[in-house]
Coordinates of C-alpha atoms and ligand atoms in Angstrom, one line a residue:
X1 CA 243.9 56.4 43.6
X2 CA 242.6 53.3 45.6
X3 CA 243.3 49.9 44.1
X4 CA 240.2 48.1 42.7
X5 CA 240.3 44.4 43.3
X6 CA 238.6 41.6 41.4
X7 CA 236.8 40.5 44.6
X8 CA 237.7 41.7 48.1
X9 CA 236.3 41.1 51.6
X10 CA 233.2 43.2 52.4
X11 CA 232.1 43.2 56.1
X12 CA 228.5 43.7 57.0
X13 CA 229.0 45.2 60.5
X14 CA 228.1 42.6 63.0
X15 CA 231.2 40.4 62.5
X16 CA 233.1 42.2 65.2
X17 CA 230.2 41.7 67.6
X18 CA 230.4 37.9 67.3
X19 CA 234.2 37.9 67.3
X20 CA 234.2 40.0 70.5
X21 CA 231.7 37.6 72.1
X22 CA 234.2 34.8 71.4
X23 CA 237.0 36.8 73.2
X24 CA 234.7 37.9 76.1
X25 CA 233.8 34.2 76.7
X26 CA 237.2 32.9 75.9
X27 CA 235.9 30.6 73.2
X28 CA 239.1 30.9 71.2
X29 CA 238.9 27.4 69.9
X30 CA 237.9 25.3 66.9
X31 CA 234.5 24.8 68.6
X32 CA 232.0 27.0 70.4
X33 CA 228.8 28.9 70.0
X34 CA 229.8 30.8 66.8
X35 CA 230.5 27.5 65.0
X36 CA 227.1 26.1 66.0
X37 CA 225.3 29.3 65.0
X38 CA 227.1 29.6 61.7
X39 CA 226.3 26.0 60.8
X40 CA 222.7 26.6 61.7
X41 CA 222.5 29.7 59.4
X42 CA 224.0 27.7 56.5
X43 CA 221.6 24.8 57.2
X44 CA 218.7 27.3 57.1
X45 CA 219.9 28.9 53.9
X46 CA 220.3 25.5 52.2
X47 CA 217.1 23.8 53.6
X48 CA 216.3 20.5 52.0
X49 CA 217.4 18.6 55.1
X50 CA 221.0 19.3 54.6
X51 CA 223.6 19.2 57.4
X52 CA 226.7 21.5 57.5
X53 CA 230.1 20.9 59.1
X54 CA 232.1 24.2 59.2
X55 CA 235.7 23.5 58.3
X56 CA 239.0 25.4 57.8
X57 CA 238.7 25.6 54.0
X58 CA 236.8 24.6 51.0
X59 CA 239.8 22.4 50.0
X60 CA 239.5 20.6 53.4
X61 CA 235.8 20.0 52.7
X62 CA 236.6 18.5 49.3
X63 CA 239.2 16.2 50.9
X64 CA 236.7 15.0 53.4
X65 CA 234.0 14.6 50.8
X66 CA 236.3 12.3 48.8
X67 CA 237.1 10.3 51.9
X68 CA 233.4 9.9 52.8
X69 CA 232.7 8.9 49.2
X70 CA 235.2 6.0 49.7
X71 CA 238.0 7.3 47.4
X72 CA 241.4 5.8 48.1
X73 CA 244.7 5.1 46.5
X74 CA 244.5 3.8 43.0
X75 CA 241.0 5.0 42.4
X76 CA 239.8 7.4 39.7
X77 CA 237.7 10.5 40.2
X78 CA 236.1 12.5 37.3
X79 CA 236.7 16.2 37.7
X80 CA 235.6 19.3 35.7
X81 CA 238.7 20.5 33.9
X82 CA 237.8 24.2 33.9
X83 CA 238.1 25.1 37.6
X84 CA 240.4 26.3 40.3
X85 CA 243.1 23.7 41.2
X86 CA 241.6 23.1 44.6
X87 CA 238.8 21.1 43.0
X88 CA 241.4 18.6 41.8
X89 CA 244.2 18.6 44.4
X90 CA 242.5 16.6 47.1
X91 CA 242.0 13.8 44.6
X92 CA 245.8 13.5 44.4
X93 CA 246.2 13.8 48.3
X94 CA 244.4 10.5 48.4
X95 CA 246.6 8.8 45.9
X96 CA 243.7 8.7 43.3
X97 CA 243.9 9.9 39.7
X98 CA 241.8 12.8 38.4
X99 CA 240.1 12.2 35.1
X100 CA 239.5 15.6 33.5
X101 CA 236.3 16.4 31.5
X102 CA 235.7 19.4 29.4
X103 CA 233.0 22.0 29.8
X104 CA 230.0 22.8 27.6
X105 CA 229.6 26.4 26.3
X106 CA 226.3 27.5 27.9
X107 CA 227.3 27.2 31.6
X108 CA 231.1 26.8 31.2
X109 CA 230.7 23.7 33.5
X110 CA 231.2 20.0 33.0
X111 CA 229.6 18.7 29.8
X112 CA 227.0 15.9 30.6
X113 CA 227.7 14.1 27.2
X114 CA 231.5 14.1 27.7
X115 CA 231.0 13.1 31.3
X116 CA 229.1 10.0 30.2
X117 CA 231.7 9.3 27.5
X118 CA 234.5 9.5 30.1
X119 CA 232.7 7.2 32.6
X120 CA 232.0 4.6 29.9
X121 CA 235.6 4.8 28.7
X122 CA 237.0 4.4 32.2
X123 CA 234.7 1.4 32.9
X124 CA 235.9 -0.2 29.6
X125 CA 239.4 0.3 30.7
X126 CA 238.6 -1.6 33.9
X127 CA 237.9 1.1 36.6
X128 CA 234.6 2.7 37.4
X129 CA 235.2 6.3 38.7
X130 CA 234.5 6.6 42.4
X131 CA 233.1 10.1 42.3
X132 CA 232.3 13.1 40.1
X133 CA 233.5 16.6 41.1
X134 CA 231.2 19.1 39.3
X135 CA 231.7 22.9 39.8
X136 CA 229.4 25.9 39.6
X137 CA 232.1 28.1 38.0
X138 CA 231.9 31.9 38.8
X139 CA 228.6 31.2 40.5
X140 CA 226.8 29.7 37.4
X141 CA 225.0 26.5 38.2
X142 CA 226.1 23.5 36.1
X143 CA 223.4 21.5 34.2
X144 CA 222.0 20.0 37.3
X145 CA 219.5 17.5 36.0
X146 CA 221.7 16.3 33.1
X147 CA 224.6 15.7 35.4
X148 CA 222.5 14.0 38.0
X149 CA 221.0 11.7 35.4
X150 CA 224.4 10.5 34.3
X151 CA 225.6 10.1 37.9
X152 CA 222.4 8.0 38.8
X153 CA 222.7 5.9 35.6
X154 CA 226.2 4.7 36.6
X155 CA 225.6 5.0 40.4
X156 CA 228.5 7.4 41.1
X157 CA 228.3 10.0 43.8
X158 CA 228.5 13.7 42.9
X159 CA 230.7 16.0 44.9
X160 CA 229.2 19.5 44.2
X161 CA 231.9 22.1 44.3
X162 CA 229.8 25.2 45.3
X163 CA 232.8 27.2 46.5
X164 CA 231.9 30.1 44.1
X165 CA 228.1 29.7 44.2
X166 CA 226.7 30.4 47.7
X167 CA 223.5 32.3 46.9
X168 CA 223.1 30.9 43.4
X169 CA 220.2 28.6 42.6
X170 CA 218.8 26.3 40.0
X171 CA 215.0 26.0 39.6
X172 CA 214.7 28.0 42.9
X173 CA 216.8 25.4 44.9
X174 CA 220.0 26.7 46.3
X175 CA 223.4 25.6 45.0
X176 CA 225.0 23.5 47.7
X177 CA 222.1 21.0 47.7
X178 CA 222.7 19.2 44.4
X179 CA 225.4 16.8 45.4
X180 CA 225.7 13.7 47.5
X181 CA 228.2 15.9 49.2
X182 CA 228.6 19.6 48.6
X183 CA 231.3 22.0 49.6
X184 CA 231.4 25.8 50.2
X185 CA 234.3 28.1 50.6
X186 CA 234.6 31.3 52.7
X187 CA 238.1 32.3 51.5
X188 CA 238.8 36.0 51.4
X189 CA 237.9 36.4 47.7
X190 CA 234.5 34.5 47.9
X191 CA 231.0 36.1 48.0
X192 CA 231.2 35.9 51.8
X193 CA 234.3 35.2 53.9
X194 CA 235.4 34.1 57.3
X195 CA 239.0 35.2 56.3
X196 CA 239.6 31.5 55.6
X197 CA 237.1 28.7 55.9
X198 CA 234.8 26.3 54.2
X199 CA 232.0 23.8 54.8
X200 CA 231.0 20.3 53.9
X201 CA 227.3 19.8 53.2
X202 CA 225.9 16.3 53.8
X203 CA 222.5 14.6 53.5
X204 CA 222.4 13.1 57.0
X205 CA 223.4 14.1 60.5
X206 CA 225.5 10.9 60.8
X207 CA 227.6 11.9 57.8
X208 CA 228.0 15.3 59.3
X209 CA 229.2 13.8 62.6
X210 CA 231.7 11.6 60.6
X211 CA 233.0 14.7 59.0
X212 CA 233.3 16.5 62.4
X213 CA 235.1 13.4 63.8
X214 CA 237.6 13.3 61.0
X215 CA 238.2 17.0 61.1
X216 CA 239.0 17.0 64.8
X217 CA 241.8 14.3 64.7
X218 CA 239.5 11.3 64.7
X219 CA 239.6 10.8 68.4
X220 CA 237.8 7.7 69.7
X221 CA 235.6 7.7 72.8
X222 CA 238.1 7.4 75.7
X223 CA 239.5 9.3 78.6
X224 CA 242.9 9.3 77.0
X225 CA 243.7 10.0 73.4
X226 CA 242.7 6.8 71.5
X227 CA 242.8 6.6 67.7
X228 CA 241.7 3.8 65.3
X229 CA 241.7 6.0 62.2
X230 CA 243.8 8.8 60.6
X231 CA 242.3 12.2 61.4
X232 CA 242.7 15.7 60.2
X233 CA 242.8 19.2 61.9
X234 CA 240.2 20.7 59.6
X235 CA 237.6 22.3 62.0
X236 CA 236.7 26.0 61.6
X237 CA 237.7 28.2 64.6
X238 CA 235.1 29.9 66.7
X239 CA 236.7 33.2 65.9
X240 CA 236.4 32.7 62.1
X241 CA 232.8 31.4 62.6
X242 CA 232.0 34.7 64.3
X243 CA 232.9 36.5 61.1
X244 CA 230.8 34.0 59.2
X245 CA 227.8 34.8 61.4
X246 CA 227.9 38.5 60.5
X247 CA 228.5 37.6 56.8
X248 CA 225.5 35.3 56.6
X249 CA 223.3 38.2 57.8
X250 CA 224.2 40.1 54.6
X251 CA 224.5 37.3 52.1
X252 CA 221.4 38.2 50.2
X253 CA 222.6 41.8 49.9
X254 CA 225.9 40.6 48.6
X255 CA 224.2 38.6 45.9
X256 CA 222.2 41.7 44.9
X257 CA 225.3 43.8 44.8
X258 CA 227.3 41.3 42.7
X259 CA 224.3 41.0 40.3
X260 CA 224.2 44.8 40.0
X261 CA 227.9 44.7 38.9
X262 CA 226.9 42.2 36.3
X263 CA 224.1 44.4 35.1
X264 CA 226.6 47.3 34.9
X265 CA 228.8 45.3 32.6
X266 CA 225.8 44.2 30.5
X267 CA 225.1 47.9 29.8
X268 CA 228.7 48.8 29.2
X269 CA 229.1 46.1 26.6
X270 CA 225.5 46.2 25.2
X271 CA 226.4 47.7 21.8
X272 CA 229.3 45.3 21.3
X273 CA 228.7 42.1 19.3
X274 CA 232.3 41.0 19.6
X275 CA 232.4 41.2 23.4
X276 CA 229.8 39.2 25.3
X277 CA 229.1 39.2 29.0
X278 CA 228.7 35.7 30.5
X279 CA 225.1 35.2 31.7
X280 CA 222.5 32.6 32.6
X281 CA 221.5 30.4 29.7
X282 CA 217.9 30.2 30.8
X283 CA 215.3 31.2 33.4
X284 CA 216.0 28.0 35.6
X285 CA 219.5 29.4 36.3
X286 CA 220.2 32.1 38.9
X287 CA 223.8 33.0 39.3
X288 CA 225.2 35.0 42.2
X289 CA 227.6 36.4 39.6
X290 CA 230.5 36.0 42.0
X291 CA 232.7 37.2 39.2
X292 CA 231.5 39.0 36.1
X293 CA 233.3 37.7 33.0
X294 CA 233.4 38.7 29.4
X295 CA 234.3 36.7 26.2
X296 CA 236.1 38.4 23.3
X297 CA 235.6 37.4 19.7
X298 CA 238.7 35.4 18.4
X299 CA 239.9 38.3 16.4
X300 CA 239.9 40.5 19.6
X301 CA 242.2 38.4 21.9
X302 CA 244.9 41.0 21.5
X303 CA 242.5 43.7 22.6
X304 CA 241.6 41.6 25.7
X305 CA 245.2 41.7 26.9
X306 CA 245.4 45.4 26.0
X307 CA 242.4 46.2 28.2
X308 CA 243.8 44.0 31.0
X309 CA 247.1 46.0 30.9
X310 CA 245.4 49.4 30.7
X311 CA 243.2 48.5 33.7
X312 CA 246.3 47.3 35.6
X313 CA 248.1 50.6 34.9
X314 CA 245.2 52.4 36.6
X315 CA 245.4 50.0 39.7
X316 CA 242.4 48.0 38.5
X317 CA 242.6 44.2 38.7
X318 CA 241.3 41.9 36.0
X319 CA 242.3 38.4 35.3
X320 CA 242.1 35.6 32.6
X321 CA 239.6 32.8 33.3
X322 CA 240.6 29.7 35.2
X323 CA 243.2 27.8 33.2
X324 CA 241.9 24.3 32.6
X325 CA 243.4 21.6 34.7
X326 CA 244.3 19.4 31.7
X327 CA 246.6 22.3 30.6
X328 CA 248.4 22.5 34.0
X329 CA 251.9 21.2 34.1
X330 CA 251.2 19.4 37.4
X331 CA 248.4 17.4 35.8
X332 CA 249.9 16.7 32.4
X333 CA 249.8 12.9 33.0
X334 CA 246.1 12.8 33.9
X335 CA 243.6 11.4 31.4
X336 CA 241.2 13.9 29.9
X337 CA 238.1 13.9 27.7
X338 CA 237.6 16.8 25.3
X339 CA 239.3 20.1 26.1
X340 CA 238.6 22.4 23.2
X341 CA 235.7 24.3 24.8
X342 CA 237.5 25.2 28.0
X343 CA 240.7 26.0 26.1
X344 CA 238.8 28.4 23.9
X345 CA 237.1 30.0 27.0
X346 CA 240.5 30.4 28.6
X347 CA 241.9 32.1 25.5
X348 CA 239.1 34.5 25.1
X349 CA 237.8 35.3 28.5
X350 CA 238.5 38.0 31.1
X351 CA 237.2 38.4 34.7
X352 CA 236.4 42.0 35.6
X353 CA 236.2 43.6 39.1
X354 CA 233.2 42.2 40.8
X355 CA 233.4 43.0 44.5
X356 CA 230.1 43.8 46.3
X357 CA 231.9 46.8 47.7
X358 CA 232.5 48.5 44.3
X359 CA 231.5 52.2 44.4
X360 CA 229.9 54.3 41.6
X361 CA 233.3 56.0 41.4
X362 CA 235.0 52.6 40.9
X363 CA 232.6 51.7 38.2
X364 CA 233.2 55.0 36.5
X365 CA 237.0 54.4 36.5
X366 CA 236.5 51.0 35.0
X367 CA 234.1 52.1 32.3
X368 CA 236.2 55.1 31.3
X369 CA 239.1 52.8 30.5
X370 CA 237.1 50.2 28.7
X371 CA 235.0 52.7 26.8
X372 CA 238.1 53.9 24.9
X373 CA 238.0 50.6 23.0
X374 CA 234.3 50.4 22.3
Ligands
PLP401 C1 238.0 28.8 46.3 C2 237.7 27.5 45.6 C3 237.9 26.3 46.2 C4 238.7 26.1 47.5 O1 238.3 26.8 48.6 P1 239.3 27.3 49.7 O2 238.4 27.7 50.9 O3 240.1 28.4 49.2 O4 240.2 26.1 50.1 C5 237.5 25.1 45.6 N1 236.9 25.1 44.4 C6 236.7 26.3 43.8 C7 236.0 26.2 42.5 C8 237.1 27.5 44.3 O5 236.9 28.6 43.7

């Protein structure tokens, strides 16, 4: 019996062609034609005059977005609590403090009201936050307009963590275009992958060039190696970008396939009032459904764990939702606003296999196990 993963890489076919091109021309470096072409594909996908710097990871992109937002030691940065730790870690790399804010129940993302409460509270304590990290969790867009309104009111830049949301959109505009800076991830478990990689999305070419400069060791113009700033080794390699080129050719197929998985789970759980599939709260929202998730009624949390174990016994991976950052031991000292909504989601939610490469046979295996409980 093959193992069914939550989300595994799914090649389109042309990736090897571009990787071979890199070998044939000896562009085995963190620059080259695949990097340029991959960035151009991403820029075309995003539109809206956005510029893309391809980097070694989404985490690196967040780190550079914070630097370009002027975040430094002693600063505070507001961050969605319900997320993967990579949204918050780079804040700490810079010696700044994350201020965690709870989610609202409709998108599972940062709550605009609590965001404003947190900002006002931090200002009253003497420090205006330097940036807001907002996340489109599981591919579901956050409340774009409400979050932008708060950010504008207090003149704080938004860093849009779109690591899970390439191919999602809000009011027909793609995720990755809603922040002052946006980041993407091409890690192995994401909707498309470069094996490892990420990108920073900026609103100007000069900001992109700043990101490229910082990501290639901040080397000044000179014959020798001259440095007037601290740099990073964060550029994507031309080999990985070759994989990205092939993956961008099939992105829209991957979105369709993930959304079909979601439709399959909707049907599977359709007769169950006590188990609900996470879905868009309105027609403005379009999720890539990177992962399909279900919420169990409070009285069924024991059943949730039972189903997880039964799936695991049949080599099928499922996983609890992201554990909120304000509950993580490493962040226990960080200030936080609210918390009950994300804690409740964490207690009651489960992510189900969502790969674009799931077969009908895989879905049958999954439904056979789950149906025993319905
Ligand atoms: C995957 C992910 C990241 C980090 O991306 P990497 O490319 O793995 O560094 C950041 N934020 C979220 C929400 C993610 O899911």
